[in-house]
JSON list of N, CA and C in Angstrom, two decimals:
[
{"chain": "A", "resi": 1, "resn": "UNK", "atom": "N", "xyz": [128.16, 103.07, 97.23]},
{"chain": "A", "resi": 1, "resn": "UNK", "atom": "CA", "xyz": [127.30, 102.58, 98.29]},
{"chain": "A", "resi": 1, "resn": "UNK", "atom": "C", "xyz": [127.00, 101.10, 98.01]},
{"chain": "A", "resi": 2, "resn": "UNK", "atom": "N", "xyz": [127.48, 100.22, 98.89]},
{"chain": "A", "resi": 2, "resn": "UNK", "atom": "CA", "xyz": [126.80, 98.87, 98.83]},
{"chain": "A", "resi": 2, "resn": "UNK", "atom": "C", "xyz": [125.42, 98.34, 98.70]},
{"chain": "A", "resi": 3, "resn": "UNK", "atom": "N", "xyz": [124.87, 97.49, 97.94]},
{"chain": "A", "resi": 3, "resn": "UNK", "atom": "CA", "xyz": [123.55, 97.03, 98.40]},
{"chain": "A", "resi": 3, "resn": "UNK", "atom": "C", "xyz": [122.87, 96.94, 99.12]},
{"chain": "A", "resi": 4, "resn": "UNK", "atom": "N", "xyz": [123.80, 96.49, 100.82]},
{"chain": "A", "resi": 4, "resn": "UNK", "atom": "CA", "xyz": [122.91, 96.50, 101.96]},
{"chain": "A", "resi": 4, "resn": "UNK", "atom": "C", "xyz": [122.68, 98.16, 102.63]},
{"chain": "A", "resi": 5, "resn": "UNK", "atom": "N", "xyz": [124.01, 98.66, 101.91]},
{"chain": "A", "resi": 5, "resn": "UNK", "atom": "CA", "xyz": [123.85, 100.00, 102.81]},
{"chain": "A", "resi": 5, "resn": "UNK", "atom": "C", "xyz": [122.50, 100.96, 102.36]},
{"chain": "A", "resi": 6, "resn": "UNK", "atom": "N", "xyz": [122.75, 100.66, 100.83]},
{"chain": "A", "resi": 6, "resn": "UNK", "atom": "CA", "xyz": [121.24, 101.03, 100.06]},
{"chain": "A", "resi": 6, "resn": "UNK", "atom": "C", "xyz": [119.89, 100.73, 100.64]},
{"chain": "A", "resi": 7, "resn": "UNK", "atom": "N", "xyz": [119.87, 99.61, 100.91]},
{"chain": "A", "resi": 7, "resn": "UNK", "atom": "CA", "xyz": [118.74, 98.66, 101.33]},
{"chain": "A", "resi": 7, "resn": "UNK", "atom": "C", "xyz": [117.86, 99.01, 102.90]},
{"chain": "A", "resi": 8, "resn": "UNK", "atom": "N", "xyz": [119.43, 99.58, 103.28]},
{"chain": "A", "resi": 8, "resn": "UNK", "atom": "CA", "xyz": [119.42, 100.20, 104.66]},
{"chain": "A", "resi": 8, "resn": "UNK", "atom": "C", "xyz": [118.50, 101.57, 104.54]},
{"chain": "A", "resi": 9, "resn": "UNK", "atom": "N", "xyz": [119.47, 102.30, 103.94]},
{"chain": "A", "resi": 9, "resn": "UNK", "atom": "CA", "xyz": [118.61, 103.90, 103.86]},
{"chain": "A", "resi": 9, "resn": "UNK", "atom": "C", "xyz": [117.20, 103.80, 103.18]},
{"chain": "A", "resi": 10, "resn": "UNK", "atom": "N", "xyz": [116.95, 102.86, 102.32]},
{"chain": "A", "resi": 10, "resn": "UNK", "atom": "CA", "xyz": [115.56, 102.69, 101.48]},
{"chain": "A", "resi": 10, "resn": "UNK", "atom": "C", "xyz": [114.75, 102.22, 102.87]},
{"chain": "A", "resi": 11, "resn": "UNK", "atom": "N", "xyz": [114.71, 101.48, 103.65]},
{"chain": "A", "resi": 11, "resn": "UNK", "atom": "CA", "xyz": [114.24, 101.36, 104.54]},
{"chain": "A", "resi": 11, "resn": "UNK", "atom": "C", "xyz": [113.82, 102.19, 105.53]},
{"chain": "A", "resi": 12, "resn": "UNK", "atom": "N", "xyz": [114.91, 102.65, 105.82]},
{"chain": "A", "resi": 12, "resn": "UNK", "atom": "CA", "xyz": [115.04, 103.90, 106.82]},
{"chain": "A", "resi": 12, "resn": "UNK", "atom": "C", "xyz": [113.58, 105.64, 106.44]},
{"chain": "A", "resi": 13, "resn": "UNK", "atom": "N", "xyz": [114.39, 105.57, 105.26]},
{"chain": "A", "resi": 13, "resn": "UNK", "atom": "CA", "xyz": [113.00, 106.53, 104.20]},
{"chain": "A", "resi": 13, "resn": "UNK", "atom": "C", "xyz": [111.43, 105.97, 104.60]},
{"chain": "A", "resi": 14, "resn": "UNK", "atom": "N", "xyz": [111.31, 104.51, 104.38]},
{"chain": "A", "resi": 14, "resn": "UNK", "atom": "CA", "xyz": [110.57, 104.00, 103.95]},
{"chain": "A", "resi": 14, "resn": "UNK", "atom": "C", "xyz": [109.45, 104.08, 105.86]},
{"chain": "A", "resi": 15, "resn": "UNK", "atom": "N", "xyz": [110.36, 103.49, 106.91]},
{"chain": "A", "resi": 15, "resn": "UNK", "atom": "CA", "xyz": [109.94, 103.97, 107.78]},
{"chain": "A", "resi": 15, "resn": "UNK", "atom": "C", "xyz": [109.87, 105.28, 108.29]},
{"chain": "A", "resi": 16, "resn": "UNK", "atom": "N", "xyz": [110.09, 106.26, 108.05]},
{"chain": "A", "resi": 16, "resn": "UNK", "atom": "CA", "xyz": [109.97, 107.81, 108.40]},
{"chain": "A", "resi": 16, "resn": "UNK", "atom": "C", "xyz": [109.06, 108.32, 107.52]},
{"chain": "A", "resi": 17, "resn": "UNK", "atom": "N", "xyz": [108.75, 108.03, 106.12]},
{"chain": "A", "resi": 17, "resn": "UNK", "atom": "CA", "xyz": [107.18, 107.91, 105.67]},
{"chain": "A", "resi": 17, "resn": "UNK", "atom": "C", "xyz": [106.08, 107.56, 106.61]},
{"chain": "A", "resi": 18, "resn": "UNK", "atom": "N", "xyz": [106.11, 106.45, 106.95]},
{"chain": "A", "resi": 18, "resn": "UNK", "atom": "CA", "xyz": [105.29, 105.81, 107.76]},
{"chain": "A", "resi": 18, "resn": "UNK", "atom": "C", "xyz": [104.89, 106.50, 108.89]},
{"chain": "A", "resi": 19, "resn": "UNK", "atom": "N", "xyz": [105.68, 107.13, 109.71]},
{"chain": "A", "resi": 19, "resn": "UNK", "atom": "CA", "xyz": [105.65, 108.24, 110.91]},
{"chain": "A", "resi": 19, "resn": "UNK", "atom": "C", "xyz": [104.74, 109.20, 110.33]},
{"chain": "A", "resi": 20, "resn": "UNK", "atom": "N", "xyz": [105.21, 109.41, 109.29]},
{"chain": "A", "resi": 20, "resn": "UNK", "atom": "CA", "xyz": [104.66, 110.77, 109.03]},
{"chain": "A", "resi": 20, "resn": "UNK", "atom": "C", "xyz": [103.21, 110.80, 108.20]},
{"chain": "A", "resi": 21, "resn": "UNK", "atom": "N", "xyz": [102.67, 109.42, 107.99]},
{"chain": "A", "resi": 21, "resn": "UNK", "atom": "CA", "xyz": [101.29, 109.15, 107.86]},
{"chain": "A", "resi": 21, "resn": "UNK", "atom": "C", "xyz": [100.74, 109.27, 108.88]},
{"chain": "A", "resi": 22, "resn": "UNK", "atom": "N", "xyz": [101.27, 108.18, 109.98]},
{"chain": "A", "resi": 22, "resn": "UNK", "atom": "CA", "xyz": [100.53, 108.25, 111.05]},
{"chain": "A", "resi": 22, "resn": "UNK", "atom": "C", "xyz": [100.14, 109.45, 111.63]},
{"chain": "A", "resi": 23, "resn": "UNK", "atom": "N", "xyz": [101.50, 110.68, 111.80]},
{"chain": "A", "resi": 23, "resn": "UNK", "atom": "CA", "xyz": [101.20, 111.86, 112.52]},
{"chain": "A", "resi": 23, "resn": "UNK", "atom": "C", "xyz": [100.39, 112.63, 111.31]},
{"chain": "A", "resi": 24, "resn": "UNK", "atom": "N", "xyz": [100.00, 112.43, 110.14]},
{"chain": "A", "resi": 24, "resn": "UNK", "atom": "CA", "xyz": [99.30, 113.54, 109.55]},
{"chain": "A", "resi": 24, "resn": "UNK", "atom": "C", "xyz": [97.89, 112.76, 109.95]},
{"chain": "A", "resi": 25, "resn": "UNK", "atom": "N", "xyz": [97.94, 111.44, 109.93]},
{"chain": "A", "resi": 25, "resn": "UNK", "atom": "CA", "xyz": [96.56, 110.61, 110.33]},
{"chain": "A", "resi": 25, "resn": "UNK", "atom": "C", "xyz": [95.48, 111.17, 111.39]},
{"chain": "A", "resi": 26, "resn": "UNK", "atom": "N", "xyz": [96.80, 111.52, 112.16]},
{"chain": "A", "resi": 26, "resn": "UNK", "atom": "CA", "xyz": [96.03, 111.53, 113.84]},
{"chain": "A", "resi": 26, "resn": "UNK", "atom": "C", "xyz": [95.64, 113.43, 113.74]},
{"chain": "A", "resi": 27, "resn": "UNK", "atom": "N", "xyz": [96.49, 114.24, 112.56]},
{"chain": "A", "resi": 27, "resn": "UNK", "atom": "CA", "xyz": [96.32, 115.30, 112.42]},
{"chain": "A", "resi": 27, "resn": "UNK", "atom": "C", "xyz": [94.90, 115.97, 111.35]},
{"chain": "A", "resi": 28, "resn": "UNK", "atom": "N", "xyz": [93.97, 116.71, 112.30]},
{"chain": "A", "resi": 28, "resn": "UNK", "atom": "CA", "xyz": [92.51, 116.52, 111.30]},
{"chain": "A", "resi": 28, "resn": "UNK", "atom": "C", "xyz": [92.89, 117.76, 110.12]},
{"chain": "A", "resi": 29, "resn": "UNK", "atom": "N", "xyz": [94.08, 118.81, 110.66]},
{"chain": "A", "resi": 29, "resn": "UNK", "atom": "CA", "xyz": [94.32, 119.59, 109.17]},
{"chain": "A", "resi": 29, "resn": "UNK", "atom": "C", "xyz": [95.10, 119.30, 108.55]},
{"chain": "A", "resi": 30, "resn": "UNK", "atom": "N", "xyz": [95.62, 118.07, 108.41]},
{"chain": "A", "resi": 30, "resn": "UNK", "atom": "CA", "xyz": [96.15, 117.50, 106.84]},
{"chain": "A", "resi": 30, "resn": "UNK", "atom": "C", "xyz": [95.54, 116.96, 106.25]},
{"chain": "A", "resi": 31, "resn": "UNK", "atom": "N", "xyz": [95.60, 117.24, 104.86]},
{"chain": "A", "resi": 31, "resn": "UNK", "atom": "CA", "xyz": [95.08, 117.41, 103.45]},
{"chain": "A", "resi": 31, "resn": "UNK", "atom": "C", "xyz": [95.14, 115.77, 103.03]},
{"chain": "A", "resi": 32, "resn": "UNK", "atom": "N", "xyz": [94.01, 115.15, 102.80]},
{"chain": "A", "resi": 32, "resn": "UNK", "atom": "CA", "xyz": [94.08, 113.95, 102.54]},
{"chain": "A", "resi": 32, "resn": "UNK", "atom": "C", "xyz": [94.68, 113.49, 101.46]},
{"chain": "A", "resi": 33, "resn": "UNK", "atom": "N", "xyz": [95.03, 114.76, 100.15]},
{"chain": "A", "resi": 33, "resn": "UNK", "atom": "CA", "xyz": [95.90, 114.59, 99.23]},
{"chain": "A", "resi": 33, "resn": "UNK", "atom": "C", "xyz": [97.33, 114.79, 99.55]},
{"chain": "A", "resi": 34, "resn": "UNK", "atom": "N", "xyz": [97.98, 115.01, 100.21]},
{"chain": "A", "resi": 34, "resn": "UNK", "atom": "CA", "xyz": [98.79, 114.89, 101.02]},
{"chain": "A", "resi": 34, "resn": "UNK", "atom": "C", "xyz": [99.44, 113.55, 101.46]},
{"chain": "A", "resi": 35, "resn": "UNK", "atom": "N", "xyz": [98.32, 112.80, 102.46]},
{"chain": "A", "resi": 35, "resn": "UNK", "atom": "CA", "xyz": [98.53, 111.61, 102.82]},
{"chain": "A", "resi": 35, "resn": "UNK", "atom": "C", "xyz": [98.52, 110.66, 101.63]},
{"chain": "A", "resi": 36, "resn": "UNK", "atom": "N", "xyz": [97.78, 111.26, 100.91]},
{"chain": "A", "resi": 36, "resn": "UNK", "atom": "CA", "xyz": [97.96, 110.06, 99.37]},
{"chain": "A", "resi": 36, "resn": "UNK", "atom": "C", "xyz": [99.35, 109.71, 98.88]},
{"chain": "A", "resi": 37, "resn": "UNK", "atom": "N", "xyz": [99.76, 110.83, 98.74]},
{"chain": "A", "resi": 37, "resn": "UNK", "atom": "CA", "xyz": [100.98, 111.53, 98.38]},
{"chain": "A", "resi": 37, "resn": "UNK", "atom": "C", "xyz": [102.39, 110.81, 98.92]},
{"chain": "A", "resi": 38, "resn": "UNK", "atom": "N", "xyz": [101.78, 110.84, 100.25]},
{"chain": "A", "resi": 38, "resn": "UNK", "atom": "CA", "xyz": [102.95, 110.19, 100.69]},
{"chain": "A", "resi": 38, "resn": "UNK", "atom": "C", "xyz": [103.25, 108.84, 101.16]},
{"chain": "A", "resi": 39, "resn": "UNK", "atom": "N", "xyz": [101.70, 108.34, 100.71]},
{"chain": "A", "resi": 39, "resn": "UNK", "atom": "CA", "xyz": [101.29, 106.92, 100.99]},
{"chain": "A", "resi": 39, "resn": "UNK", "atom": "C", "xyz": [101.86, 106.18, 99.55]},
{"chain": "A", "resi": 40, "resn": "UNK", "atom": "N", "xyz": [101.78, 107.01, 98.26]},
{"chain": "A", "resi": 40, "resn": "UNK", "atom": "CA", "xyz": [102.36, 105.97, 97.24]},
{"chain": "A", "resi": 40, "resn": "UNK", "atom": "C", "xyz": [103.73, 106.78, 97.12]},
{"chain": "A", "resi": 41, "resn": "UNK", "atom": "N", "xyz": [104.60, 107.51, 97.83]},
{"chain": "A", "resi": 41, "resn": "UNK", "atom": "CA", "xyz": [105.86, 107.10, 98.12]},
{"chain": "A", "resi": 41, "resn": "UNK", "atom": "C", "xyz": [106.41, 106.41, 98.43]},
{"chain": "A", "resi": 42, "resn": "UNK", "atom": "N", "xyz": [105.54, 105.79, 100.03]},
{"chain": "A", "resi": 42, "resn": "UNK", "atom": "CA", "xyz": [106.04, 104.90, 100.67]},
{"chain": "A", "resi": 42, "resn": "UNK", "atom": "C", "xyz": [105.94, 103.51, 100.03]},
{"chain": "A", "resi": 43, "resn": "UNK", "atom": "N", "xyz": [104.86, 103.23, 99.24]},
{"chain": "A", "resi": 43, "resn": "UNK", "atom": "CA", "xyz": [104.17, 102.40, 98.02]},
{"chain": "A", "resi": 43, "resn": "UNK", "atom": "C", "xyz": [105.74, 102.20, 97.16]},
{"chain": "A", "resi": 44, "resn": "UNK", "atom": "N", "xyz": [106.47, 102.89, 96.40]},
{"chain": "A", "resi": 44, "resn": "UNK", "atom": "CA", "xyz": [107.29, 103.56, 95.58]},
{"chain": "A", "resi": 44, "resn": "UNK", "atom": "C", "xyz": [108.55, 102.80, 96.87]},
{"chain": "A", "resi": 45, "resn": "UNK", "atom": "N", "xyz": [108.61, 102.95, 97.87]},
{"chain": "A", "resi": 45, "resn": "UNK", "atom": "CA", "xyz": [110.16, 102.57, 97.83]},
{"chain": "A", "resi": 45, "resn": "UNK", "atom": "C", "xyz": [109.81, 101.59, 98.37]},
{"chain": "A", "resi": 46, "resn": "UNK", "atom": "N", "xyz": [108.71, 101.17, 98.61]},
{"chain": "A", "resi": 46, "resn": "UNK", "atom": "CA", "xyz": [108.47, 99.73, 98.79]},
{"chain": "A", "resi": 46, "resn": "UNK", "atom": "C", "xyz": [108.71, 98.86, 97.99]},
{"chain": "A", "resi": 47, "resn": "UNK", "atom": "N", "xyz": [108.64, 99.23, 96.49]},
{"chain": "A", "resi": 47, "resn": "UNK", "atom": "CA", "xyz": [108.83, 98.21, 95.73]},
{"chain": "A", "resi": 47, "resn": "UNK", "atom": "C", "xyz": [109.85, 98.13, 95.34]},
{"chain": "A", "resi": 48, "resn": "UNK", "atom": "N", "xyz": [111.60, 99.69, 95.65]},
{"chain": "A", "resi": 48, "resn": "UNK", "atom": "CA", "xyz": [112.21, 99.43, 95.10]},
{"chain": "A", "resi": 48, "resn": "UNK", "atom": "C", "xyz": [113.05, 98.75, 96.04]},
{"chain": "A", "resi": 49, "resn": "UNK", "atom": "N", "xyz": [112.56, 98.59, 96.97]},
{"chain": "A", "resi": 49, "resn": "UNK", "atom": "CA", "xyz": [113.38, 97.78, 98.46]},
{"chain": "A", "resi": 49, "resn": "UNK", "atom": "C", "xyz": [112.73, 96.10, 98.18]},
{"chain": "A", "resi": 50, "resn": "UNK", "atom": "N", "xyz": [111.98, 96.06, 97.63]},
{"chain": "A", "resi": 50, "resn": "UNK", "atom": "CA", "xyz": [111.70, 94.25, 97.10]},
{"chain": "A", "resi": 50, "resn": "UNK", "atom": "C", "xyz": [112.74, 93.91, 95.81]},
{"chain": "A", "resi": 51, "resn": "UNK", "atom": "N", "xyz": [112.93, 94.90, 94.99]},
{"chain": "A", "resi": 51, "resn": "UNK", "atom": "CA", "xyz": [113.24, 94.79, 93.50]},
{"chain": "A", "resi": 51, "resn": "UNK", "atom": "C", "xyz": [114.78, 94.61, 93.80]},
{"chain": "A", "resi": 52, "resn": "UNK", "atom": "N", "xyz": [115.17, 95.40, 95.05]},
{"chain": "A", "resi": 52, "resn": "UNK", "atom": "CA", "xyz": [116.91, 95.02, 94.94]},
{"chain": "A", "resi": 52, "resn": "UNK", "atom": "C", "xyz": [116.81, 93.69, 96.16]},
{"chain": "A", "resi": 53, "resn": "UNK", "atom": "N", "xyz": [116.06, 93.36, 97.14]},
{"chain": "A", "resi": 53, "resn": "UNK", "atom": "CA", "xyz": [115.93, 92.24, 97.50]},
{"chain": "A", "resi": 53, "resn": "UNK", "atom": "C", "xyz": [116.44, 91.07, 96.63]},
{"chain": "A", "resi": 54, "resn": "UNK", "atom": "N", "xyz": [115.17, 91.35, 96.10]},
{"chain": "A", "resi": 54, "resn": "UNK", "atom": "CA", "xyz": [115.06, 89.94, 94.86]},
{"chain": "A", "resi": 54, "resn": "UNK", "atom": "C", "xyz": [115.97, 89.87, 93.91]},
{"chain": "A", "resi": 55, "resn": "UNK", "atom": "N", "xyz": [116.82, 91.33, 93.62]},
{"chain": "A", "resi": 55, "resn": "UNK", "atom": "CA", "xyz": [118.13, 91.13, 92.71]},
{"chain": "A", "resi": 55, "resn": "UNK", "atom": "C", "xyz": [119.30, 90.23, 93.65]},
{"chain": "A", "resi": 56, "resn": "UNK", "atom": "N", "xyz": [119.46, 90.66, 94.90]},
{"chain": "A", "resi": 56, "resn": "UNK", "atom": "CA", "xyz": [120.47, 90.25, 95.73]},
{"chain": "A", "resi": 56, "resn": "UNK", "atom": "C", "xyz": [120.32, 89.20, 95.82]},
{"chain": "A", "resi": 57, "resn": "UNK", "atom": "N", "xyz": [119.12, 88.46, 96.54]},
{"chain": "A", "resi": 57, "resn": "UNK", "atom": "CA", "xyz": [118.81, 86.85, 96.18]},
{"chain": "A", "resi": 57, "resn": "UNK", "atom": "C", "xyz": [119.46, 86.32, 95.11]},
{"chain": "A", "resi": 58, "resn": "UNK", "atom": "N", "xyz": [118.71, 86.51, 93.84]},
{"chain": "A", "resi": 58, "resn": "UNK", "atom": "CA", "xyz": [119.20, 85.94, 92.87]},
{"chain": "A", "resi": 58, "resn": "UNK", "atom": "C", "xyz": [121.02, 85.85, 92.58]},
{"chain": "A", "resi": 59, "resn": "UNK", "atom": "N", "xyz": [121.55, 87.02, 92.80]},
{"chain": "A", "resi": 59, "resn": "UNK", "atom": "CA", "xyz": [122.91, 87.16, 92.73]},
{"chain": "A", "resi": 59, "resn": "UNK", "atom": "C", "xyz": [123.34, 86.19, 93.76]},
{"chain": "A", "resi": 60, "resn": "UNK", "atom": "N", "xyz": [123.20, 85.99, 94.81]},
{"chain": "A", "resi": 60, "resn": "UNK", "atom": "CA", "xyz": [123.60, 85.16, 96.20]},
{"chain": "A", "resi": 60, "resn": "UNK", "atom": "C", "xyz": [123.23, 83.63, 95.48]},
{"chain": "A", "resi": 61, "resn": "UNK", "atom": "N", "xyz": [122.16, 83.41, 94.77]},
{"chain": "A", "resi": 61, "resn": "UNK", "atom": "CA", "xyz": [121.45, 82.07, 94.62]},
{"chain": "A", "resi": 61, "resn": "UNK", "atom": "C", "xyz": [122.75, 82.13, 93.38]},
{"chain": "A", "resi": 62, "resn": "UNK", "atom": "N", "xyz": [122.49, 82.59, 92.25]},
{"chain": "A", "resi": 62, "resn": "UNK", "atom": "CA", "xyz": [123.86, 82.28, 91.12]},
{"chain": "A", "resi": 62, "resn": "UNK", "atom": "C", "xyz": [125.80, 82.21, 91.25]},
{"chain": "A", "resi": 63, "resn": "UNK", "atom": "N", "xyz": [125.49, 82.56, 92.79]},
{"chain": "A", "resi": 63, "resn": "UNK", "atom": "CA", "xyz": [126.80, 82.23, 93.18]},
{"chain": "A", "resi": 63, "resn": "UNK", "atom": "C", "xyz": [127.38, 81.04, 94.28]}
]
C-alpha cells in the first residue's frame, strides 16, 4: 500500500469516527464511555495521519 493510499484510508476511518460521534451525540442512550472511546480513536488516527504527513514532507523536502 502506498503512502497516499494509506493516508487515504486513515482518513477515511478517521471521518466515519466522526459520524459516529455525532450520531451517538444526538443519541441520549449512548454511553458517554463509549463516546470517549471513540473520541480518542479518532484522537489516535489523528495523530497517525500527521506523523506520516510529516514523514512524507520531510522525504519530499530531502529529495
Amino acid at each position: 500500500m502506498s503512502l497516499a493510499s494509506h493516508l487515504a484510508e486513515l482518513q477515511k476511518r478517521h471521518s466515519e469516527i466522526e459520524q459516529r460521534i455525532v450520531e451517538a451525540q444526538a443519541s441520549p442512550s449512548t454511553d458517554d464511555v463509549e463516546i470517549v472511546a471513540m473520541k480518542r480513536r479518532k484522537l489516535a488516527l489523528k495523530d497517525q495521519i500527521q506523523r506520516l504527513r510529516t514523514e512524507k514532507d520531510d522525504t519530499q523536502t530531502r529529495h
